[in-house]
XYZ file of C-alpha atoms in Angstrom:
34
model
C -11.255 95.097 -154.620
C -9.166 98.238 -154.373
C -11.991 100.107 -156.124
C -14.502 99.264 -153.392
C -12.088 100.244 -150.620
C -10.941 103.300 -152.613
C -7.308 102.496 -151.860
C -4.309 102.439 -154.185
C -3.265 99.011 -155.403
C 0.093 99.351 -153.640
C -1.546 99.922 -150.246
C -3.848 96.945 -150.737
C -0.878 94.761 -151.663
C 1.082 95.893 -148.592
C -1.958 95.317 -146.382
C -2.319 91.756 -147.634
C 1.411 91.120 -147.196
C 1.262 92.353 -143.601
C -1.778 90.196 -142.927
C -0.156 87.058 -144.348
C 3.097 87.784 -142.516
C 1.205 88.131 -139.224
C -0.646 84.845 -139.784
C 2.606 83.087 -140.662
C 4.276 84.483 -137.525
C 1.381 83.353 -135.319
C 1.429 79.872 -136.826
C 5.175 79.631 -136.199
C 4.701 80.729 -132.596
C 1.942 78.167 -132.056
C 4.109 75.349 -133.406
C 6.989 76.385 -131.161
C 4.865 76.500 -128.009
C 3.313 73.086 -128.596
């Protein structure tokens, strides 16, 4: 996957971590509001 995006593996890993962290934060916020 990193080859198609032409990005270093570390950047791809960080990008995925940020994405998962954001989704987890949104899910926590949704559960709190309900």
